[in-house]
PDB file of C-alpha atoms in Angstrom:
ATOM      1  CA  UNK A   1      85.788   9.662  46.805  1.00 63.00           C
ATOM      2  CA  UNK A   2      83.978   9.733  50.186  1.00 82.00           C
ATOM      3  CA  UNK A   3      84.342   6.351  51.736  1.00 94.00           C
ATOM      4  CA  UNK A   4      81.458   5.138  53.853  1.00 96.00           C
ATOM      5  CA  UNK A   5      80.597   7.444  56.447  1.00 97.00           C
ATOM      6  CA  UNK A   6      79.310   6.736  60.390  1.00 97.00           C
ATOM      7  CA  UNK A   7      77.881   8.875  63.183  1.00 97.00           C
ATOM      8  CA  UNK A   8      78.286   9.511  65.928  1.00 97.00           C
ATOM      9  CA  UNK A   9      82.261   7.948  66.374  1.00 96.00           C
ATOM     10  CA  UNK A  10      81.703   7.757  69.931  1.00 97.00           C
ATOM     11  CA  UNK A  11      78.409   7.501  72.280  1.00 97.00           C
ATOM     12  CA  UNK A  12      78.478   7.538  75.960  1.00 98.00           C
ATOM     13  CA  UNK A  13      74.893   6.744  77.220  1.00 97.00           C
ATOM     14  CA  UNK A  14      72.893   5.567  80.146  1.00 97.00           C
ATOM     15  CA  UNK A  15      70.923   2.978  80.123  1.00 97.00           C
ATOM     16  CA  UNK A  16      67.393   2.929  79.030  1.00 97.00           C
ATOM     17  CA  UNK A  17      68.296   5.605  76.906  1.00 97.00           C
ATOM     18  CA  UNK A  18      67.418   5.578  73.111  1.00 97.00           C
ATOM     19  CA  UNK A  19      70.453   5.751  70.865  1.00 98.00           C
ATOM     20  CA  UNK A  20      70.434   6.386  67.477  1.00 98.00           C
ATOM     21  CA  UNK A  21      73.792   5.335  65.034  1.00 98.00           C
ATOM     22  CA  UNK A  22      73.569   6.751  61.113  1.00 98.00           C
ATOM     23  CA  UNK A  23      75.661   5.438  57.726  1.00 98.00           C
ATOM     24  CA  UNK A  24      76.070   7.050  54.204  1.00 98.00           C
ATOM     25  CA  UNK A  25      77.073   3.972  52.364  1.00 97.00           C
ATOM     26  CA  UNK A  26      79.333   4.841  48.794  1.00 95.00           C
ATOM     27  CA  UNK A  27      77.190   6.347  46.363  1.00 94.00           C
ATOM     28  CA  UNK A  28      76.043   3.366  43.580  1.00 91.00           C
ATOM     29  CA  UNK A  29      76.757   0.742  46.267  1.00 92.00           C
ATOM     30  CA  UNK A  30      73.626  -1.404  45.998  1.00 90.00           C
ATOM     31  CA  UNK A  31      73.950  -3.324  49.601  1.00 93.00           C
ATOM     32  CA  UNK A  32      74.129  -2.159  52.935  1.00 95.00           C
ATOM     33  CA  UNK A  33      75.129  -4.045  55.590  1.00 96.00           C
ATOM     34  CA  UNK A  34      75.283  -3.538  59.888  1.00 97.00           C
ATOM     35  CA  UNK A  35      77.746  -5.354  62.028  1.00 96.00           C
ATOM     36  CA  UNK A  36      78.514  -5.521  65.663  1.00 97.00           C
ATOM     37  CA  UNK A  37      81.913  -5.959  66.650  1.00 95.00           C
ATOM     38  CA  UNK A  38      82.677  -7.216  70.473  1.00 94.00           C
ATOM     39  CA  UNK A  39      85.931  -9.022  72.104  1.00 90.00           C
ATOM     40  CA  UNK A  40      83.671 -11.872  73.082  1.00 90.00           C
ATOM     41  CA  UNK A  41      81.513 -12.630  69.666  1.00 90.00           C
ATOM     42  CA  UNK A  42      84.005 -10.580  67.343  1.00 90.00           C
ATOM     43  CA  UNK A  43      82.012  -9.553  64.235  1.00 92.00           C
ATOM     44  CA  UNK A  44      78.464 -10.390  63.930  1.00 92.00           C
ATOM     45  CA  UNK A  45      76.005  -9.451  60.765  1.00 94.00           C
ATOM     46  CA  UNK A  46      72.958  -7.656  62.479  1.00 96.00           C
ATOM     47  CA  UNK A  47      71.287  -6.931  58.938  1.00 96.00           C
ATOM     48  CA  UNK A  48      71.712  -6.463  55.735  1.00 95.00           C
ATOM     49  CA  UNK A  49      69.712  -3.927  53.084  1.00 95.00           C
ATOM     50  CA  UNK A  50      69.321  -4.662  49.027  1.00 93.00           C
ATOM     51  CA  UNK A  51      68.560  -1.502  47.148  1.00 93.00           C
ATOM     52  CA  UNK A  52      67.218  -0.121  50.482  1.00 95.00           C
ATOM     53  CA  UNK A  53      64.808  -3.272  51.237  1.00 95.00           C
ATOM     54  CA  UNK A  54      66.079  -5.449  54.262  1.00 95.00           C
ATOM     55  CA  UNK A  55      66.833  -8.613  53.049  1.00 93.00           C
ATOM     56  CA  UNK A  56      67.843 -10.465  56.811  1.00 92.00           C
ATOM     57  CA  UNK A  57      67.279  -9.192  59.526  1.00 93.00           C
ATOM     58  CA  UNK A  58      67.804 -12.515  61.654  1.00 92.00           C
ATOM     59  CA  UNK A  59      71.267 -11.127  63.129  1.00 92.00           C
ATOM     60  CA  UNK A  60      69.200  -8.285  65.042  1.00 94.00           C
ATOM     61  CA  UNK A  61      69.281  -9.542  68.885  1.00 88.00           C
ATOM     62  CA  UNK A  62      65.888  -8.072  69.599  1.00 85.00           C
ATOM     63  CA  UNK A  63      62.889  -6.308  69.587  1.00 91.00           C
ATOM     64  CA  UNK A  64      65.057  -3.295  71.175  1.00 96.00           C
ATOM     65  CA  UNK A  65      66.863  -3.048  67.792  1.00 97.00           C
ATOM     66  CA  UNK A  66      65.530  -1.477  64.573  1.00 97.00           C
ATOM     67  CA  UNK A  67      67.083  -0.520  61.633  1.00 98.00           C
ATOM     68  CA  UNK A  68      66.155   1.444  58.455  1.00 97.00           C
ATOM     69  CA  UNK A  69      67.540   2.493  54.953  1.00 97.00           C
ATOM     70  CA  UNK A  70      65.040   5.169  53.835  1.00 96.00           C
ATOM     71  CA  UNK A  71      66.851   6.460  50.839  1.00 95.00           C
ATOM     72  CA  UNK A  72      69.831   5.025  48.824  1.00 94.00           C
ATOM     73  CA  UNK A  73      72.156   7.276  50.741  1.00 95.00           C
ATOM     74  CA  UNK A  74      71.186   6.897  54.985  1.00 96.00           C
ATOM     75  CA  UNK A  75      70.636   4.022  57.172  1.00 98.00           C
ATOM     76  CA  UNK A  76      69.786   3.954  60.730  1.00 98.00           C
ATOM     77  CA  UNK A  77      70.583   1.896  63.601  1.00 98.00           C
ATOM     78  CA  UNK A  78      68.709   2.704  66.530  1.00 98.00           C
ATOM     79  CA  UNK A  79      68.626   0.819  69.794  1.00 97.00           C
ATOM     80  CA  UNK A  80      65.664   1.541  72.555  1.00 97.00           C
ATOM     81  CA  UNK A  81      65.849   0.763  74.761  1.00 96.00           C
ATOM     82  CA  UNK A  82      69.782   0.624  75.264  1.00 97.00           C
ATOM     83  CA  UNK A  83      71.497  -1.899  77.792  1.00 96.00           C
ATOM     84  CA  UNK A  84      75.078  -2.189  78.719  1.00 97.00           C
ATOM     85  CA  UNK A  85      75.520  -5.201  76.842  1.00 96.00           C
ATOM     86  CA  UNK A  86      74.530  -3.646  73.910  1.00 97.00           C
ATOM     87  CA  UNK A  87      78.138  -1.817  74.510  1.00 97.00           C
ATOM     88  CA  UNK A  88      79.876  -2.533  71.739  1.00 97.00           C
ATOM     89  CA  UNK A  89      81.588  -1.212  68.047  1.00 97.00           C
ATOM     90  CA  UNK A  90      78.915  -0.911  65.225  1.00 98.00           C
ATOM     91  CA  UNK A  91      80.326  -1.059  61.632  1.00 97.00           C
ATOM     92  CA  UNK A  92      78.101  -0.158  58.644  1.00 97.00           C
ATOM     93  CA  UNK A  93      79.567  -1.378  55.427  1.00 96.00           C
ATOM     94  CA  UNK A  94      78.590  -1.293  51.936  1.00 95.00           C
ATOM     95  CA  UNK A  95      79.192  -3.173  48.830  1.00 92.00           C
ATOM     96  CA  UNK A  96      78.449  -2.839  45.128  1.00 88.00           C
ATOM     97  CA  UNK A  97      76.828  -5.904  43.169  1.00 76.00           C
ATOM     98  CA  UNK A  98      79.268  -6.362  40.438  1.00 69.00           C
ATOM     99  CA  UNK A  99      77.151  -9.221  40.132  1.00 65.00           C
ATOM    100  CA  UNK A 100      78.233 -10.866  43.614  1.00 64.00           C
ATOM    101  CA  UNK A 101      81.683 -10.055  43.206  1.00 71.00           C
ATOM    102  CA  UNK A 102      81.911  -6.663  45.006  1.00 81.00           C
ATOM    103  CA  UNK A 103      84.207  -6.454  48.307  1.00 89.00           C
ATOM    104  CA  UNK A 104      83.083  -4.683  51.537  1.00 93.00           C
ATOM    105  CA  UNK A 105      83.613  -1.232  52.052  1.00 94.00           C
ATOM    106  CA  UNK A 106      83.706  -0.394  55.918  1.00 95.00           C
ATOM    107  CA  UNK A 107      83.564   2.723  57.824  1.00 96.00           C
ATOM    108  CA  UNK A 108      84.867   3.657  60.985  1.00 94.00           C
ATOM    109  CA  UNK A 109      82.239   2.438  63.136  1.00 96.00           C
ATOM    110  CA  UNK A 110      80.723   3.955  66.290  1.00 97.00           C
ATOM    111  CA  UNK A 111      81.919   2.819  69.407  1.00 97.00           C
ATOM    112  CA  UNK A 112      78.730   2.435  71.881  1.00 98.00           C
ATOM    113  CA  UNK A 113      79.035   2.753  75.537  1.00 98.00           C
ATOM    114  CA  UNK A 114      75.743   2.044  77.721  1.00 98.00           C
ATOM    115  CA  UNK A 115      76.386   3.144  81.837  1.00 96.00           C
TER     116      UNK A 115
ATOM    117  CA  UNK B   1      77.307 -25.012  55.704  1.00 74.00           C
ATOM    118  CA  UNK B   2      79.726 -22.099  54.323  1.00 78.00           C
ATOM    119  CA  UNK B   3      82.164 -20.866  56.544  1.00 88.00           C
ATOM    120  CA  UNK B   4      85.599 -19.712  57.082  1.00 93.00           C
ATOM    121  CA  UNK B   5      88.285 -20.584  59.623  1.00 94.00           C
ATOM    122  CA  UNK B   6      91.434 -18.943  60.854  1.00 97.00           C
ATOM    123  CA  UNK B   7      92.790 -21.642  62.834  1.00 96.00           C
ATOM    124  CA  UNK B   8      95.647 -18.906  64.533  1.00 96.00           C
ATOM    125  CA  UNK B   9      94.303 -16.923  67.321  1.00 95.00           C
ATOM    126  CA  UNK B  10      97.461 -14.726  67.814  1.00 96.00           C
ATOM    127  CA  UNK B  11     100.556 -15.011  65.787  1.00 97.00           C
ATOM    128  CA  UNK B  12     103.945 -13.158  67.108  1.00 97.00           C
ATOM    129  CA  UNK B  13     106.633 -12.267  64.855  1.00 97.00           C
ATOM    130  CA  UNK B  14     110.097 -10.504  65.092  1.00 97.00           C
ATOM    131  CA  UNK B  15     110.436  -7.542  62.494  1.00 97.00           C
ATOM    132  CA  UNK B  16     111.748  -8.268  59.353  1.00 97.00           C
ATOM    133  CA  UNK B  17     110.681 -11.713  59.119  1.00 97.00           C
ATOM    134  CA  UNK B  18     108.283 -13.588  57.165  1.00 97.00           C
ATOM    135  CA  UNK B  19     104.278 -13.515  57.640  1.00 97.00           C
ATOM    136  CA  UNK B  20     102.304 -16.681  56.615  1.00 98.00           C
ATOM    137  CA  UNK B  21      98.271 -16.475  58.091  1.00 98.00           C
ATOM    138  CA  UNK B  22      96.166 -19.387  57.610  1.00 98.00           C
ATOM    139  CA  UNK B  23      92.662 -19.089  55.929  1.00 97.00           C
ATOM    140  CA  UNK B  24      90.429 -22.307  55.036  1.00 95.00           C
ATOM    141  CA  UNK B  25      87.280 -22.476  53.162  1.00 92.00           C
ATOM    142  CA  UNK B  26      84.304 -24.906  53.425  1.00 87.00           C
ATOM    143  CA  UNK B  27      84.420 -27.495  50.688  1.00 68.00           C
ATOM    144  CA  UNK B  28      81.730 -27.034  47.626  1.00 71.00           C
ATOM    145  CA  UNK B  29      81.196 -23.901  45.976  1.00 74.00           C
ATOM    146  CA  UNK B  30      84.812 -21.638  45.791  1.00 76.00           C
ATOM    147  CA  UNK B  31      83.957 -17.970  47.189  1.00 83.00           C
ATOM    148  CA  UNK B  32      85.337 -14.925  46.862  1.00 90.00           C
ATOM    149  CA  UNK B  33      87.875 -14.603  48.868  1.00 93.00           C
ATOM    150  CA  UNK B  34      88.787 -11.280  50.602  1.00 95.00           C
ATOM    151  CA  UNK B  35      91.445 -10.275  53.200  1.00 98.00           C
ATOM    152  CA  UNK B  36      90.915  -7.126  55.823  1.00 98.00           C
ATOM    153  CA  UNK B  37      92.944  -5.799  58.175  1.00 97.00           C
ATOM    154  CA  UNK B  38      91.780  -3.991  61.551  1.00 96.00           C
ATOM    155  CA  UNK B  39      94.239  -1.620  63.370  1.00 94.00           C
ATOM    156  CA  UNK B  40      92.809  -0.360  67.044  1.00 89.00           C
ATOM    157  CA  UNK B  41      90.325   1.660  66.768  1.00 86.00           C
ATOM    158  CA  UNK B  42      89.719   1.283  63.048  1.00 89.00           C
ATOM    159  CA  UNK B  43      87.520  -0.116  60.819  1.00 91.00           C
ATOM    160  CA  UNK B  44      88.416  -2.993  58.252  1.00 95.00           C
ATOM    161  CA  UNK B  45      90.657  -2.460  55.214  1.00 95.00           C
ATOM    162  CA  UNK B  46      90.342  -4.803  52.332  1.00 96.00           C
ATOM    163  CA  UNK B  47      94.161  -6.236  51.492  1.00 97.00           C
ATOM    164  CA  UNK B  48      93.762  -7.987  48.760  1.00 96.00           C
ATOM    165  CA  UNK B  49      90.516 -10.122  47.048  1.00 94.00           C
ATOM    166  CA  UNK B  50      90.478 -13.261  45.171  1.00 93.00           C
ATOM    167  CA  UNK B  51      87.604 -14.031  42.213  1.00 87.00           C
ATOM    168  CA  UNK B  52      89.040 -16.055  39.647  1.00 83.00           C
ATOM    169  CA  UNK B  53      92.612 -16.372  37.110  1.00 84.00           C
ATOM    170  CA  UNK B  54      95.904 -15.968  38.441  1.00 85.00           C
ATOM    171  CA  UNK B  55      96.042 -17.882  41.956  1.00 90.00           C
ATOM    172  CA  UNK B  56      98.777 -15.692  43.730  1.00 95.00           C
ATOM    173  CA  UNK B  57      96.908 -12.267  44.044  1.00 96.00           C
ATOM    174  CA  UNK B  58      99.043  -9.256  45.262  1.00 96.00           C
ATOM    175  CA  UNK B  59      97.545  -6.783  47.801  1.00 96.00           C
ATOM    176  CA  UNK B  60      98.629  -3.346  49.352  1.00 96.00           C
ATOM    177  CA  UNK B  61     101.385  -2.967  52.064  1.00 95.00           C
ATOM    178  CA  UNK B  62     103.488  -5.859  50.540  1.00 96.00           C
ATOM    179  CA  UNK B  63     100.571  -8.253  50.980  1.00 97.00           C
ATOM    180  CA  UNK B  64     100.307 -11.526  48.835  1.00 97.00           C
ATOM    181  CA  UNK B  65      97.798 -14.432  49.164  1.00 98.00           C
ATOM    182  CA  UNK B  66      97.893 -17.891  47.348  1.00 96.00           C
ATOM    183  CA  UNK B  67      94.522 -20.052  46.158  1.00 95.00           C
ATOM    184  CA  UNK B  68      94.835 -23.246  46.802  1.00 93.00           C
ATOM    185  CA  UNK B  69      91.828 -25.131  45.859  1.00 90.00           C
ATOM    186  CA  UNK B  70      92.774 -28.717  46.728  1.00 90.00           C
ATOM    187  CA  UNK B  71      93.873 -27.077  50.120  1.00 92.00           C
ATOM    188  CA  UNK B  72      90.492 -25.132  50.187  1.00 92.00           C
ATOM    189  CA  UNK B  73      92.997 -22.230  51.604  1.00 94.00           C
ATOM    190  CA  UNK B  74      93.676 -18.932  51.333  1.00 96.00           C
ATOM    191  CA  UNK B  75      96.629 -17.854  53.106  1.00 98.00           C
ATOM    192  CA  UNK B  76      98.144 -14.351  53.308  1.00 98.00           C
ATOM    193  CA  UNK B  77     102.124 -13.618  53.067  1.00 98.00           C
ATOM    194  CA  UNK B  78     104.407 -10.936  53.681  1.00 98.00           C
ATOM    195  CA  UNK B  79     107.796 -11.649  53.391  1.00 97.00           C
ATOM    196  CA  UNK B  80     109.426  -8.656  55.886  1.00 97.00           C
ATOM    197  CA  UNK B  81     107.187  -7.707  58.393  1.00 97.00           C
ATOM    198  CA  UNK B  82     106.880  -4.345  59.837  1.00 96.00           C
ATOM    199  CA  UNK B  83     106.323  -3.007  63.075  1.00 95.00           C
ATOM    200  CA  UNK B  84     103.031  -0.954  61.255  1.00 95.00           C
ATOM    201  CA  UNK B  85     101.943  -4.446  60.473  1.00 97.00           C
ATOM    202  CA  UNK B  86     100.607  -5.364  63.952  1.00 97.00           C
ATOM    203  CA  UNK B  87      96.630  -5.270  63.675  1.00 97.00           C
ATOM    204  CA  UNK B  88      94.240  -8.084  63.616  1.00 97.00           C
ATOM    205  CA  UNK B  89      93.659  -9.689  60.227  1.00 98.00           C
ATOM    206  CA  UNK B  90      90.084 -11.482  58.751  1.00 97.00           C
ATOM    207  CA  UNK B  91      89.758 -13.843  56.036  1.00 97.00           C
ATOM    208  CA  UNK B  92      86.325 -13.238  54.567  1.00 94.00           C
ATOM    209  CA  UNK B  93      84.593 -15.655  52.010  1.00 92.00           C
ATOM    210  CA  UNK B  94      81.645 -14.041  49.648  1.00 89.00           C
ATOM    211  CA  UNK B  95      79.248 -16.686  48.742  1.00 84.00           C
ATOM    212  CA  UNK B  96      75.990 -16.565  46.640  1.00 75.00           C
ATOM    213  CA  UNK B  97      75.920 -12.681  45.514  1.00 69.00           C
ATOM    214  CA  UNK B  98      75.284 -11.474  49.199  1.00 76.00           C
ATOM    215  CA  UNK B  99      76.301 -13.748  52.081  1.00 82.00           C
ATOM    216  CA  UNK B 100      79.808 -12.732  53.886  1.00 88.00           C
ATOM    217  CA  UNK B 101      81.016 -15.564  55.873  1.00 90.00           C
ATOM    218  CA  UNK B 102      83.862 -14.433  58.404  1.00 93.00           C
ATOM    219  CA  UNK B 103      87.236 -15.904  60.251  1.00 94.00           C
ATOM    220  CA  UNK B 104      87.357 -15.556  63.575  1.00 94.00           C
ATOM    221  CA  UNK B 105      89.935 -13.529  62.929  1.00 96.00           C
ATOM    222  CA  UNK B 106      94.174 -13.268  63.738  1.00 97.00           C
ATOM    223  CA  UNK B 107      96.364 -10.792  65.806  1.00 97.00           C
ATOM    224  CA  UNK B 108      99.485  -9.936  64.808  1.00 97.00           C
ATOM    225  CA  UNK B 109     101.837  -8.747  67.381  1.00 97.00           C
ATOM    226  CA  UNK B 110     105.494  -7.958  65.910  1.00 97.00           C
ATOM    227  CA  UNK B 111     108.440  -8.314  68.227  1.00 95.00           C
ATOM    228  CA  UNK B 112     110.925  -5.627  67.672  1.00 91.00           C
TER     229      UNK B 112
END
């Protein structure tokens, strides 16, 4: 089975520049979650998505940030517009409900560069 | 407040020897208690989970963790460590269906 799948691995970008990072969560999976990942704040829960409706979106740093989940199967994460300190790993994850039992499933995450 | 705390920054061990990371719970309601680990460059691999029954759960790669409610821990073990073994390790709680609550996570550097 196809784990949970993120694009692009790697972005290189300048700043001001609109970036735009994409997840297929595991088919069935009924939450969907973004995370940040830096040395200096190590993992931090932008949002979250239940049955494609965003539950909490109080992790997202700011008005530059926007995420959606249009179908069961895509998310976005799309930054605009992008600053170097938004340099950083982004992890989409999902997780079944199993009624609150269900473990994260991670992918690879995108490593984010902003010149 | 929920929360989770890996008291151990960095932990170095020699290969072969035995692993013991630290993982506390808040007090109150028990989560679910997961534990990932991170190699460079990679994204998060459950070891092992923890919902109810048995309190000594076993995991992949050799991995073990006790439940120690009157401890509120959840410590992972390895009794040889491998060189392969050297990644960064997070204790995660699950509480209330949809709230992950993470350690701050430990690195594990083996000495050869």
């Amino acid at each position: 089975d196809a784990g949970v799948i993120q694009s692009p691995r790697h972005e290189v970008t300048e700043m001001g520049q609109e970036v735009t990072l994409r997840c297929k969560p595991i088919s069935g999976h009924d939450y969907l979650f973004w995370y940040r990942q830096t040395m200096m704040r190590g993992l931090e829960l932008l949002i979250y998505f239940n049955n494609n409706v965003p539950i909490d979106d109080s992790g997202m740093p700011e008005d530059r940030f926007s995420a959606k989940m249009p179908n069961a199967s895509f998310s976005t994460l799309k930054i605009q517009p992008s600053e170097p300190r938004d340099s950083a790993v982004y992890f989409c994850a999902s997780s079944p409900h199993r009624e609150g039992t269900g473990e994260l499933f991670f992918g690879e995450g995108s490593r984010l560069t902003v010149l | 407040a929920q929360s989770v705390t890996q008291p151990d920054i960095h932990i170095t061990v020699s290969e072969g020897a035995s692993l013991e990371l630290r993982c506390n719970y808040s007090y109150g309601a028990t989560p679910y208690l997961f534990w990932y680990v991170q190699s460079p460059g990679q994204g998060l691999q459950l070891l092992l989970k923890y919902f109810s029954g048995d309190t000594l759960v076993q995991g992949i790669k050799g991995f073990e963790a006790e439940f120690k409610r009157s401890q509120s821990s959840f410590n992972l073990r390895k009794p040889s460590v491998h060189w392969s073994d050297a990644a960064e390790y997070f204790c995660v709680g699950r509480y209330n269906f949809n709230k992950f609550y993470f350690g701050s996570g430990t690195k594990l550097n083996v000495k050869p």
